Short mmCIF file of C-alpha atoms in Angstrom, two decimals:
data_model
loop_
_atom_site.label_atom_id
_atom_site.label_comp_id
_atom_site.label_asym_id
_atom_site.label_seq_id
_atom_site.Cartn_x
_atom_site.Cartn_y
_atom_site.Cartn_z
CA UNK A 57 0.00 0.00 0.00
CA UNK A 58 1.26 3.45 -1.09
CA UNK A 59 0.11 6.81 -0.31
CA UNK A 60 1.47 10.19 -1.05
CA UNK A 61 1.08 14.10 0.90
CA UNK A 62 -1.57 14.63 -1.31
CA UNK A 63 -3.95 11.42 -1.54
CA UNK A 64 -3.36 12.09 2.45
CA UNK A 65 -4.78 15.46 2.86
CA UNK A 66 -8.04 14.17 0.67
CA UNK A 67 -8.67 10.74 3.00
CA UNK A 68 -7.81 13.69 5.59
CA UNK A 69 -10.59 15.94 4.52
CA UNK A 70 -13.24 13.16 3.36
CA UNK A 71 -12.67 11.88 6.56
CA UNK A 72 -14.11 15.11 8.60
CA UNK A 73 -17.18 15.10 5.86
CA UNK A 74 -18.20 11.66 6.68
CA UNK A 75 -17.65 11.45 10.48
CA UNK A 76 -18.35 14.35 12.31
CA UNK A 77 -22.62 13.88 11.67
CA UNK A 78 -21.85 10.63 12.92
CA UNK A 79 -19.89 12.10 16.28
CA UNK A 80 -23.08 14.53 16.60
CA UNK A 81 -25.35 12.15 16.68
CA UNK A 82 -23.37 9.75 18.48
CA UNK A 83 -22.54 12.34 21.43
CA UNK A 84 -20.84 10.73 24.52
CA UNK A 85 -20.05 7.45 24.63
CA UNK A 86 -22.11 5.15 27.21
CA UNK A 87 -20.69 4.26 30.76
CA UNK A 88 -19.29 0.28 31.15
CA UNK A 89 -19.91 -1.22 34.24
CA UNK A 90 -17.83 -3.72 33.72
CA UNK A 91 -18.28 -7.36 33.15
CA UNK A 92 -20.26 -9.09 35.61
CA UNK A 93 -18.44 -12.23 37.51
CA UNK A 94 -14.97 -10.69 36.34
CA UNK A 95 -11.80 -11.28 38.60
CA UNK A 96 -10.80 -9.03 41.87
CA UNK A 97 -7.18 -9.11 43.89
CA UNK A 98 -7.80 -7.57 46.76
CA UNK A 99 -4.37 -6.21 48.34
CA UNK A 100 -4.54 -5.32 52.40
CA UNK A 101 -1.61 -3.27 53.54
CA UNK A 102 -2.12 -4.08 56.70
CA UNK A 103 -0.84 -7.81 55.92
CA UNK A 104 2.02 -6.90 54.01
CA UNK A 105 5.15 -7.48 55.46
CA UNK A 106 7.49 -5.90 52.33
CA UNK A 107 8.88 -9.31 51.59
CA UNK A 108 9.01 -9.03 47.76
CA UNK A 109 7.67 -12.80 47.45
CA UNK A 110 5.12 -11.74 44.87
CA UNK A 111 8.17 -9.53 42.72
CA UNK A 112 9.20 -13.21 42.67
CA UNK A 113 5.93 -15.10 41.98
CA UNK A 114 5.26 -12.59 39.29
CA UNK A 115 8.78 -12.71 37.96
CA UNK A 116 8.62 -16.44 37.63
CA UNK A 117 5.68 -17.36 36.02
CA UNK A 118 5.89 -14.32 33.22
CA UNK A 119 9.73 -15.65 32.57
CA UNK A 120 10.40 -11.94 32.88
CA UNK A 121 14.73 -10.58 33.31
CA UNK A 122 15.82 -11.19 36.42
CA UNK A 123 16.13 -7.29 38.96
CA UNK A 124 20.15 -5.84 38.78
CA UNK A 125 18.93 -5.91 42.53
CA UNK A 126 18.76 -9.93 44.08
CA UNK A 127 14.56 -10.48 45.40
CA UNK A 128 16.40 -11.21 48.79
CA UNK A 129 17.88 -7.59 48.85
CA UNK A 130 15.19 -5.48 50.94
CA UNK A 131 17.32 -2.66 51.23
CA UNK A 132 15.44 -1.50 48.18
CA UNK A 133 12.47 -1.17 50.09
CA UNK A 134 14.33 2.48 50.89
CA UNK A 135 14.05 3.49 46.99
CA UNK A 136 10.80 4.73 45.87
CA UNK A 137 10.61 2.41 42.92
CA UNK A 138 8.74 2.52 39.57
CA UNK A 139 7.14 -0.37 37.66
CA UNK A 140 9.25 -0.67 34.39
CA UNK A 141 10.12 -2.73 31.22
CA UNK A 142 11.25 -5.48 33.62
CA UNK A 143 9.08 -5.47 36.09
CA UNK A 144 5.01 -6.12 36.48
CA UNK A 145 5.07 -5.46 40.11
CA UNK A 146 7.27 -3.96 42.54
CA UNK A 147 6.93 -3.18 46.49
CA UNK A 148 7.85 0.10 47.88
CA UNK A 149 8.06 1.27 51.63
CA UNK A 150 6.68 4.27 53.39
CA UNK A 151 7.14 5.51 56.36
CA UNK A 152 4.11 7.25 57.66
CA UNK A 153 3.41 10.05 60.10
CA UNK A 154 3.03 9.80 63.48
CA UNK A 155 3.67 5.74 62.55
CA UNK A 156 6.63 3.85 63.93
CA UNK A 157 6.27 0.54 61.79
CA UNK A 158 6.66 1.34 58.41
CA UNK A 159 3.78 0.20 55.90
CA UNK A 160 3.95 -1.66 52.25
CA UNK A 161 2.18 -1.19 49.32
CA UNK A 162 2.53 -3.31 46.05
CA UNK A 163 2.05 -1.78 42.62
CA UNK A 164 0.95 -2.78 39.60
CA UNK A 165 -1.40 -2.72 36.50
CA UNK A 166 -4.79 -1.56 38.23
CA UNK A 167 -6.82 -2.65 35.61
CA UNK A 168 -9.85 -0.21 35.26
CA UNK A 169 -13.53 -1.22 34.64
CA UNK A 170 -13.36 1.07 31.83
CA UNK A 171 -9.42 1.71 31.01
CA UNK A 172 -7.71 4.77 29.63
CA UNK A 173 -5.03 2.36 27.81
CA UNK A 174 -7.89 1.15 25.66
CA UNK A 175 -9.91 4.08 25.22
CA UNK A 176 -6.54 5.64 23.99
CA UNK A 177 -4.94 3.27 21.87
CA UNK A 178 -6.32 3.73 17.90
CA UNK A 179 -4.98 0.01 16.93
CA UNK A 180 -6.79 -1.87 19.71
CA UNK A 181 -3.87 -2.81 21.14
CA UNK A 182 -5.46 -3.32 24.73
CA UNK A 183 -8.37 -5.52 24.77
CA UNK A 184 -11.06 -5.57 28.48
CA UNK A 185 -11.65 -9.45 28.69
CA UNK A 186 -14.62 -10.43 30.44
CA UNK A 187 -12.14 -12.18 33.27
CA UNK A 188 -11.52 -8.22 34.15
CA UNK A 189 -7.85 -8.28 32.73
CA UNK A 190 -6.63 -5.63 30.56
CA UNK A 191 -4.19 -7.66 27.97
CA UNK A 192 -2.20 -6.33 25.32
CA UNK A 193 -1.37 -7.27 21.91
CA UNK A 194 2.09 -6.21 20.75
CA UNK A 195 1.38 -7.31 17.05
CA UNK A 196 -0.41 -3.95 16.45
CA UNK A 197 1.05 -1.98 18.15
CA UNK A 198 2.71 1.07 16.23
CA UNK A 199 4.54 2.48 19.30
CA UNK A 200 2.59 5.97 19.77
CA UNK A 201 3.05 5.29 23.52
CA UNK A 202 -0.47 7.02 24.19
CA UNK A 203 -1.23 4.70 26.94
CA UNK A 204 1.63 5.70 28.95
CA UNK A 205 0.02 9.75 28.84
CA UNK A 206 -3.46 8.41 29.19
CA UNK A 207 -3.06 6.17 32.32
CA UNK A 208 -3.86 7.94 35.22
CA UNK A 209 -1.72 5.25 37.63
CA UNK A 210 1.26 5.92 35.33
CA UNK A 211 2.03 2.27 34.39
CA UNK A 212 2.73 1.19 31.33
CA UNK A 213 6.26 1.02 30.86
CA UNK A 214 7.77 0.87 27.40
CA UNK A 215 10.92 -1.22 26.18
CA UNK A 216 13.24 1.76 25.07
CA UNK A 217 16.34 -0.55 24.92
CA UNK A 218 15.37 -2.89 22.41
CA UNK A 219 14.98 -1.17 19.53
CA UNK A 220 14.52 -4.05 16.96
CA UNK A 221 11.20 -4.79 18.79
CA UNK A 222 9.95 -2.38 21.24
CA UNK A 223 6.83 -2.77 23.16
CA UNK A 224 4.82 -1.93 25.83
CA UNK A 225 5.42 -3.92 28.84
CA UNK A 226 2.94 -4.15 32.00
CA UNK A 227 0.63 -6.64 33.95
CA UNK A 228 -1.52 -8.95 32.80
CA UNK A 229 -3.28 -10.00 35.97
CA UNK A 230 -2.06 -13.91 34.69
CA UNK A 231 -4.66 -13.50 32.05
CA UNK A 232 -2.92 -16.99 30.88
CA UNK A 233 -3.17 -18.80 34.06
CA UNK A 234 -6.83 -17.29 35.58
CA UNK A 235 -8.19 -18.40 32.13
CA UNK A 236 -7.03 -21.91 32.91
CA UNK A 237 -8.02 -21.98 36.89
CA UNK A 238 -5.04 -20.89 38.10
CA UNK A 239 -4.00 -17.82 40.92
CA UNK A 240 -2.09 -15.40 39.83
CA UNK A 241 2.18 -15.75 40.45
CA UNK A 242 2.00 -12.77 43.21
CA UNK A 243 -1.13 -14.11 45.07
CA UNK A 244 -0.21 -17.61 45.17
CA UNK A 245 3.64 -16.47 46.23
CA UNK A 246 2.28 -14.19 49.23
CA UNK A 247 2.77 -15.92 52.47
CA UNK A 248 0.85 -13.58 54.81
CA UNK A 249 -2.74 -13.13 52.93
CA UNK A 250 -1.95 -9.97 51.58
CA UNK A 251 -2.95 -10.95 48.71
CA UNK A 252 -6.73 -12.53 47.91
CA UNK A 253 -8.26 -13.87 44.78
CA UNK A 254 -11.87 -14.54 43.45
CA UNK A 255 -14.33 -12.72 41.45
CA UNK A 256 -14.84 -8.82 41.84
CA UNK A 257 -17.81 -8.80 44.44
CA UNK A 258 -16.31 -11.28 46.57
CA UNK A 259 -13.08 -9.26 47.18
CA UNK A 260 -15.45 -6.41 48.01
CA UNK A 261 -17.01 -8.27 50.19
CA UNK A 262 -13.86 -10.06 52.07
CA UNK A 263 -12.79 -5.76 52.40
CA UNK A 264 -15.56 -5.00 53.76
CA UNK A 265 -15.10 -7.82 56.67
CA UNK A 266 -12.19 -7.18 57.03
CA UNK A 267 -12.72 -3.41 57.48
CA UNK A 268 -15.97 -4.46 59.91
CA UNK A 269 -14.05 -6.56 61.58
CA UNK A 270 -11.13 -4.34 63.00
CA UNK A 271 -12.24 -1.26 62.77
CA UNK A 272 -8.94 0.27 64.70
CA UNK A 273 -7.36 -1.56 62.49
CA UNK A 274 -8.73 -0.06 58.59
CA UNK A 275 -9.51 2.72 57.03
CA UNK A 276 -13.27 2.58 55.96
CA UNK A 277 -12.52 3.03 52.33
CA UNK A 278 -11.95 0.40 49.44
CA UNK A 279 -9.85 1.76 46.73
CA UNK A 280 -10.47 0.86 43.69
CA UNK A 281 -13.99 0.86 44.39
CA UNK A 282 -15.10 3.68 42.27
CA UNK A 283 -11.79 5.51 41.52
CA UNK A 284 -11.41 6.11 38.26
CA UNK A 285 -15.36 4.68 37.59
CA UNK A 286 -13.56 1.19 39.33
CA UNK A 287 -10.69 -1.20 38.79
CA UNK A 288 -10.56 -4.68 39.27
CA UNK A 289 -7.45 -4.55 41.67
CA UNK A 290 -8.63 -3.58 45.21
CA UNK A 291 -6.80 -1.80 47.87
CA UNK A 292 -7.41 -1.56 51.70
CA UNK A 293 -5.32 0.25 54.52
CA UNK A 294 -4.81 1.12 57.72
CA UNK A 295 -3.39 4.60 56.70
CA UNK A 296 -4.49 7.44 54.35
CA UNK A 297 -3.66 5.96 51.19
CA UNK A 298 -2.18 9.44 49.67
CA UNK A 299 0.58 8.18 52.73
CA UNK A 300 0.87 5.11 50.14
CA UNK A 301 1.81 7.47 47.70
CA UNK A 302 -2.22 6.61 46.05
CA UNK A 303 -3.50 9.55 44.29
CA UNK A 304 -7.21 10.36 45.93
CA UNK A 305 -8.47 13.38 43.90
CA UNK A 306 -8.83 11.08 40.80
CA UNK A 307 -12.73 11.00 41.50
CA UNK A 308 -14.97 8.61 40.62
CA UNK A 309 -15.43 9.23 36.71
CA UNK A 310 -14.08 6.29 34.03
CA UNK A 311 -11.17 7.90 32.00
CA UNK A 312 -12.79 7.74 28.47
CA UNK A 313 -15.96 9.09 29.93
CA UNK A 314 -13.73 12.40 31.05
CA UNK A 315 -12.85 12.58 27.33
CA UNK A 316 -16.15 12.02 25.58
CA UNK A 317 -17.60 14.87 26.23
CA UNK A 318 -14.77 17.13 25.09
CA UNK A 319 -14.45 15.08 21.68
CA UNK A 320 -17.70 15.45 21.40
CA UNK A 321 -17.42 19.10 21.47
CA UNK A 322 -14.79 19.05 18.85
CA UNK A 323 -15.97 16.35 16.34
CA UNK A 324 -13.36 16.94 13.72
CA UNK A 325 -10.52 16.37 15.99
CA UNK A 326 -12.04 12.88 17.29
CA UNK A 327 -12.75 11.86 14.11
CA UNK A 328 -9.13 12.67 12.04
CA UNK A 329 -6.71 11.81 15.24
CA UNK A 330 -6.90 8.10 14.40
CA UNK A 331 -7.16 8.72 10.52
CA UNK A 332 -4.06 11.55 11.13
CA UNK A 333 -2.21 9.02 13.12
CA UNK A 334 -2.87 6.01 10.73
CA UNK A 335 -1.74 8.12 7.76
CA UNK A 336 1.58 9.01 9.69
CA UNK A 337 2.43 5.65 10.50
CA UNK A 338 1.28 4.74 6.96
CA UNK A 339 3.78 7.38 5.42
CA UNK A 340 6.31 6.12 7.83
CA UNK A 341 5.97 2.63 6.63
CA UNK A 342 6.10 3.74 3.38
CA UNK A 343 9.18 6.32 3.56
CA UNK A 344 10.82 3.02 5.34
CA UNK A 345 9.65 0.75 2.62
CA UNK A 346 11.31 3.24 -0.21
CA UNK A 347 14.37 3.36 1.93
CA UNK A 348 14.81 0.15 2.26
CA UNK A 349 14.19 -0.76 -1.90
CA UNK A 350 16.76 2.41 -2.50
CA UNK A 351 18.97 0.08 -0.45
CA UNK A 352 18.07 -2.76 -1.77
CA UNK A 353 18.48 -1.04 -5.64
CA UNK A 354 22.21 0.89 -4.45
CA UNK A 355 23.84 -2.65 -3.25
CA UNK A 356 22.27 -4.17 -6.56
CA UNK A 357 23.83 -1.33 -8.50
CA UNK A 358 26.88 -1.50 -6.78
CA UNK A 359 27.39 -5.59 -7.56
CA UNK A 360 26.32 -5.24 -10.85
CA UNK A 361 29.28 -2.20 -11.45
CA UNK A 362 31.64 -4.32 -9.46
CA UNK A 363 30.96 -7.41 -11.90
CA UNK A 364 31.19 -5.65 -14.89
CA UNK A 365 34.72 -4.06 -14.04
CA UNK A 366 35.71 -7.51 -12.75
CA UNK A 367 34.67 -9.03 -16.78
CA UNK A 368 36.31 -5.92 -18.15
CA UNK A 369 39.29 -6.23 -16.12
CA UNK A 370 39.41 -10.14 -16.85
CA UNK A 371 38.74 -9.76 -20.99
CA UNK A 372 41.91 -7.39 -20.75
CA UNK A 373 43.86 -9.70 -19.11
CA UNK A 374 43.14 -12.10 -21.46
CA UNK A 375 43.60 -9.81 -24.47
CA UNK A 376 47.30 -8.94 -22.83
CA UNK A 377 48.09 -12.76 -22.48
CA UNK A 378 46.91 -13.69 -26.08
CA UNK A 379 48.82 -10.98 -27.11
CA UNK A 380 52.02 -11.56 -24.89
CA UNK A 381 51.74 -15.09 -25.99
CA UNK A 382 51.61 -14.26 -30.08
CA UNK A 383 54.76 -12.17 -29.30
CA UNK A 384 56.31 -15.06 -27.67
CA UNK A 385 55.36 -17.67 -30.32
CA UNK A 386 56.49 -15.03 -32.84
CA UNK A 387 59.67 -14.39 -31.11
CA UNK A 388 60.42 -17.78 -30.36
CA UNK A 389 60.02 -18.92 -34.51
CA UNK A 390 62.14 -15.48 -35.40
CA UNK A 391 64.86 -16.98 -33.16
CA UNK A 392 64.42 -20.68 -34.93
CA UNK A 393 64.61 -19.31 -38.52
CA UNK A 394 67.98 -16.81 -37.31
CA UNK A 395 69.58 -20.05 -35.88
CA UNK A 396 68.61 -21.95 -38.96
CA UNK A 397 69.76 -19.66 -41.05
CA UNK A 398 72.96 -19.13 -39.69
CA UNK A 399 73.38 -22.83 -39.41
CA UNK A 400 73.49 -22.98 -43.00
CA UNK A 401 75.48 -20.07 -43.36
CA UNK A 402 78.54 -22.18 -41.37
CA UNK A 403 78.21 -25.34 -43.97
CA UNK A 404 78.60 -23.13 -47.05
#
């Protein structure tokens, strides 16, 4: 597929024609609940002990590169870590006020009810599965990295070092092992029950009893509930979760539902970005295609002038020898008639 500047700018401007009635009628998109019956892990701070078993469990079972840091190293607890390209899940420690224990917190993919990721991403990269995980599929991927702006629990982490095949790198919730019966690699590697499993409702529930149940003990708030319109990964604490370094003032409104409203008000723009951004990457696979034929056409070139001074070369040096070697033979039967002649010469 080819396209030039020109053919471009007319997809570009057929494009707002067709769409925008279509956006005005349209108007903002509906609110998702989520799938019913979908998958909850509950995470109680309270229970943590900053062990880093599940950096291991989750390390093992997604074969990911081991830390530059050794699992049995808590002195890294100190760092206020990030989730990156090689890690799903990582533990930090805080230290809160007026606290003389300190208090854990594991982070990871949140995965929304309704995620930003996916509302972002014009390739449907990121795909909701009814079992609540948010999965990814690098095989469309074109590398825009708008899911690392759009997430509002900045995780998506992107693989700048390998450039032959970069992607976007982040948890999966064990999509591959929940789907087949199995616990996740953190919650089955957490030894203290600071990690639960089970559908949605019933991690709400086991919060809730737990929160009932020691009041001194937790906060009377379940995040994850409604933040960000809800996520299937559930918090409880027994401190202020901002102290967690958790943003609060995200409110309770889904991501792409913040957005509609404004793309609604600006039709054109929602309609071209993903026509504007497929005709970039379009022109850039095209500008790479033609680079790589010019290539392709200079090393051709270059054999094909390399071959035919090679022949020229070799048809001169075979016109020199046949020529050196008529001399020779010439020579040689110049020499024979002198001697016979002179031969002759001495018997007279």
């Amino acid at each position: 597929m080819s396209i030039d500047r020109r053919t471009f700018l007319a997809l570009l401007g057929a494009s707002s024609l067709n769409l925008v009635p279509a956006l005005e009628a349209k108007g903002a998109s509906k609110h998702f609940e989520g799938y019913p019956d979908s998958y909850g892990i509950l995470f109680d701070s309270v229970r943590c002990i900053g062990c880093r078993r599940c950096e291991i469990g989750c390390n093992e079972v997604n074969d990911l590169p081991l830390p530059e840091e050794p699992f049995e190293d808590l002195g890294v607890l100190d760092k206020k870590r990030r989730l990156n390209e090689r890690a799903y899940t990582i533990v930090n420690k805080y230290h809160p006020e007026g606290r003389s224990a300190p208090v854990y917190r594991k982070l990871q993919c949140n995965h929304c009810l309704e995620p930003a990721c996916a509302s972002s991403c014009f390739v449907a990269a990121y795909t909701k599965t009814p079992s609540g995980a948010v999965i990814y599929d690098q095989s469309v991927c074109v590398g825009c990295r708008y899911c690392m702006i759009a997430c509002p629990f900045n995780v998506p982490a992107y693989t700048y070092a390998d450039p032959v095949s970069p992607r976007i790198m982040k948890c999966t919730m064990c999509y591959p092992r929940i789907i087949r019966g199995k616990l996740p690699g953190c919650v089955q590697a957490c030894p203290n029950e600071a990690l639960n499993f089970g559908t949605r409702e019933e991690m709400l529930s086991l919060a809730r009893e737990r929160i009932k149940g020691h009041p001194d003990s937790y906060l009377d708030h379940i995040y994850g509930e409604h933040e960000m319109g809800g996520t299937n990964w559930l918090y409880i604490s027994g401190v202020p979760f901002p102290e967690l370094g958790m943003n609060e003032n995200l409110g309770t409104t889904p991501a792409p539902k913040l957005t509609s409203g404004a793309l609604a008000a600006v039709p054109v723009i929602a309609a071209l970005w993903p026509v504007l951004l497929g005709g970039i990457y379009v022109m850039n696979k095209r500008r790479d295609t033609q680079a790589e034929q010019e290539k392709d056409q200079a090393v051709t070139r270059a054999r094909t002038e390399a071959d035919e001074k090679a022949e020229a070369k070799l048809k001169a040096f075979k016109k020199q020898a046949e020529q050196e070697k008529q001399e020779a033979v010439a020579k040689a039967v110049h020499e024979a008639e002198e001697k016979a002649s002179s031969q002759t010469d001495e018997e007279s």
